[in-house]
Amino acid sequence: MRVDRREIRQAYEAVDGGLRAALASSIERARRYNEWLRPPGLTLEELEPGLTAGVKYTPVTGVGVYVPSGKGAFPSTFITLATPAVVAGVEEIIAVLPPRKDGSADPAVLVAADLLGVSQIFRANGVAGIAGLAFGTATVPRVELLVGPGNPYVTAAQIVVQSYGVRVLSFLGPTESMIIADESADPDRLALDLLNEAEHGADSAALLVTPSAAQAEEVRERLPRYLDRLPAQRREFAEAALSRYGGAIVVDTVEEAAALANQYAPEHLQIATRDPYATLGLIRNAGEILLGQHTPFSAGNYAIGVPAALPTSGFARVTSGVTVLSYLKATSVAHLTAEGLARVRPVIERLGRYEEFPAHVLAVEARGGTA
């Protein structure tokens, strides 16, 4: 069940040098982004005379990372989930991935794990893997934090284990993408960017929102030629996704397009307008925002270092992608001097009496002093 060093050595032999270099580059950029994002371990400031307050960031002790494999091999998923945990300083990172048909683990995932220094890797199918991480077994350690996308059965298992004291970092459903474009955007690039997310699966969503009906028509005309370049399974996925959950929406203005994006709260949002930074100022809800036509969704997925494990199903309205911050606990820290306590004592006394907590009041009265 546990992957040993022999299998990891074999994984390096199975993964060609170009792919190994790509994995290392993807990890390095994700590491760099998360190191930039990581807050100081302790920040304190005297907010008023005698009152110092701040925050202490501490990594969680352990995390279980589930890497799906139902529709392919996804070392990039492991990288985007595990790299922030490494940067955060999580002591125990445990990877679980379903075995391939021959019982082996995907070699690219094993190489990525080794490059990140993650040595606890287990082969287990979805629901069983989630259960093993949540409750622990003779071989799989128990963790208190789980992260990783999966099919509906995996998601259901993640929901269940929360009632047993395990936190699930984020429920990552089928992928969603939206492009806001105006007449300045290249329709060929728009068509390809729609397929970028649509090829993930038949349950994916890919939408173009534009104030130009002509633009929408040009993109529609170009889609068949690019669909024909996809292998059969990916073409079927993309065609199903576009017919069920995709399409073009023509609006009156870019501002209206932004309002629609805020309502939809897509996982991935690309802004392909003449002034993408101006449009950026209109966006409130999105898992990620990629600016300009030189920033395709695939760049965000693989190479920039920004999080690619992002909220779906409208949860971008209230939560964020998986970053180093996801693995850090923020603990408030405060210190009062005698002078500081005297300054706040009247507040404590009045609120304590009103809420009928006499011990609250006695605790400050026993220390003496007045403001």
PDB file of C-alpha atoms in Angstrom, residues 11 16 22 39 53 105 125 173 183 244 260 267 281 305 334:
ATOM      1  CA  ALA A  11       9.500   6.444 -11.330  1.00  0.00           C
ATOM      2  CA  ASP A  16      11.733  11.534 -19.212  1.00  0.00           C
ATOM      3  CA  ALA A  22       8.830  20.746 -16.169  1.00  0.00           C
ATOM      4  CA  PRO A  39       3.276  36.144   6.371  1.00  0.00           C
ATOM      5  CA  ALA A  53      -1.447  43.068  19.974  1.00  0.00           C
ATOM      6  CA  ALA A 105       1.339   4.665  -8.695  1.00  0.00           C
ATOM      7  CA  ASN A 125      -8.856   4.189  -4.070  1.00  0.00           C
ATOM      8  CA  GLY A 173     -15.907  20.226  -7.821  1.00  0.00           C
ATOM      9  CA  GLU A 183     -13.693  42.949 -29.874  1.00  0.00           C
ATOM     10  CA  ARG A 244     -24.338  21.248 -21.477  1.00  0.00           C
ATOM     11  CA  LEU A 260     -22.330  38.551 -14.593  1.00  0.00           C
ATOM     12  CA  GLU A 267     -13.268  29.072 -10.627  1.00  0.00           C
ATOM     13  CA  GLY A 281     -11.159  46.574 -10.895  1.00  0.00           C
ATOM     14  CA  GLY A 305       2.907  29.324  -9.437  1.00  0.00           C
ATOM     15  CA  ALA A 334      -1.949  40.406  23.147  1.00  0.00           C
TER      16      ALA A 334
END
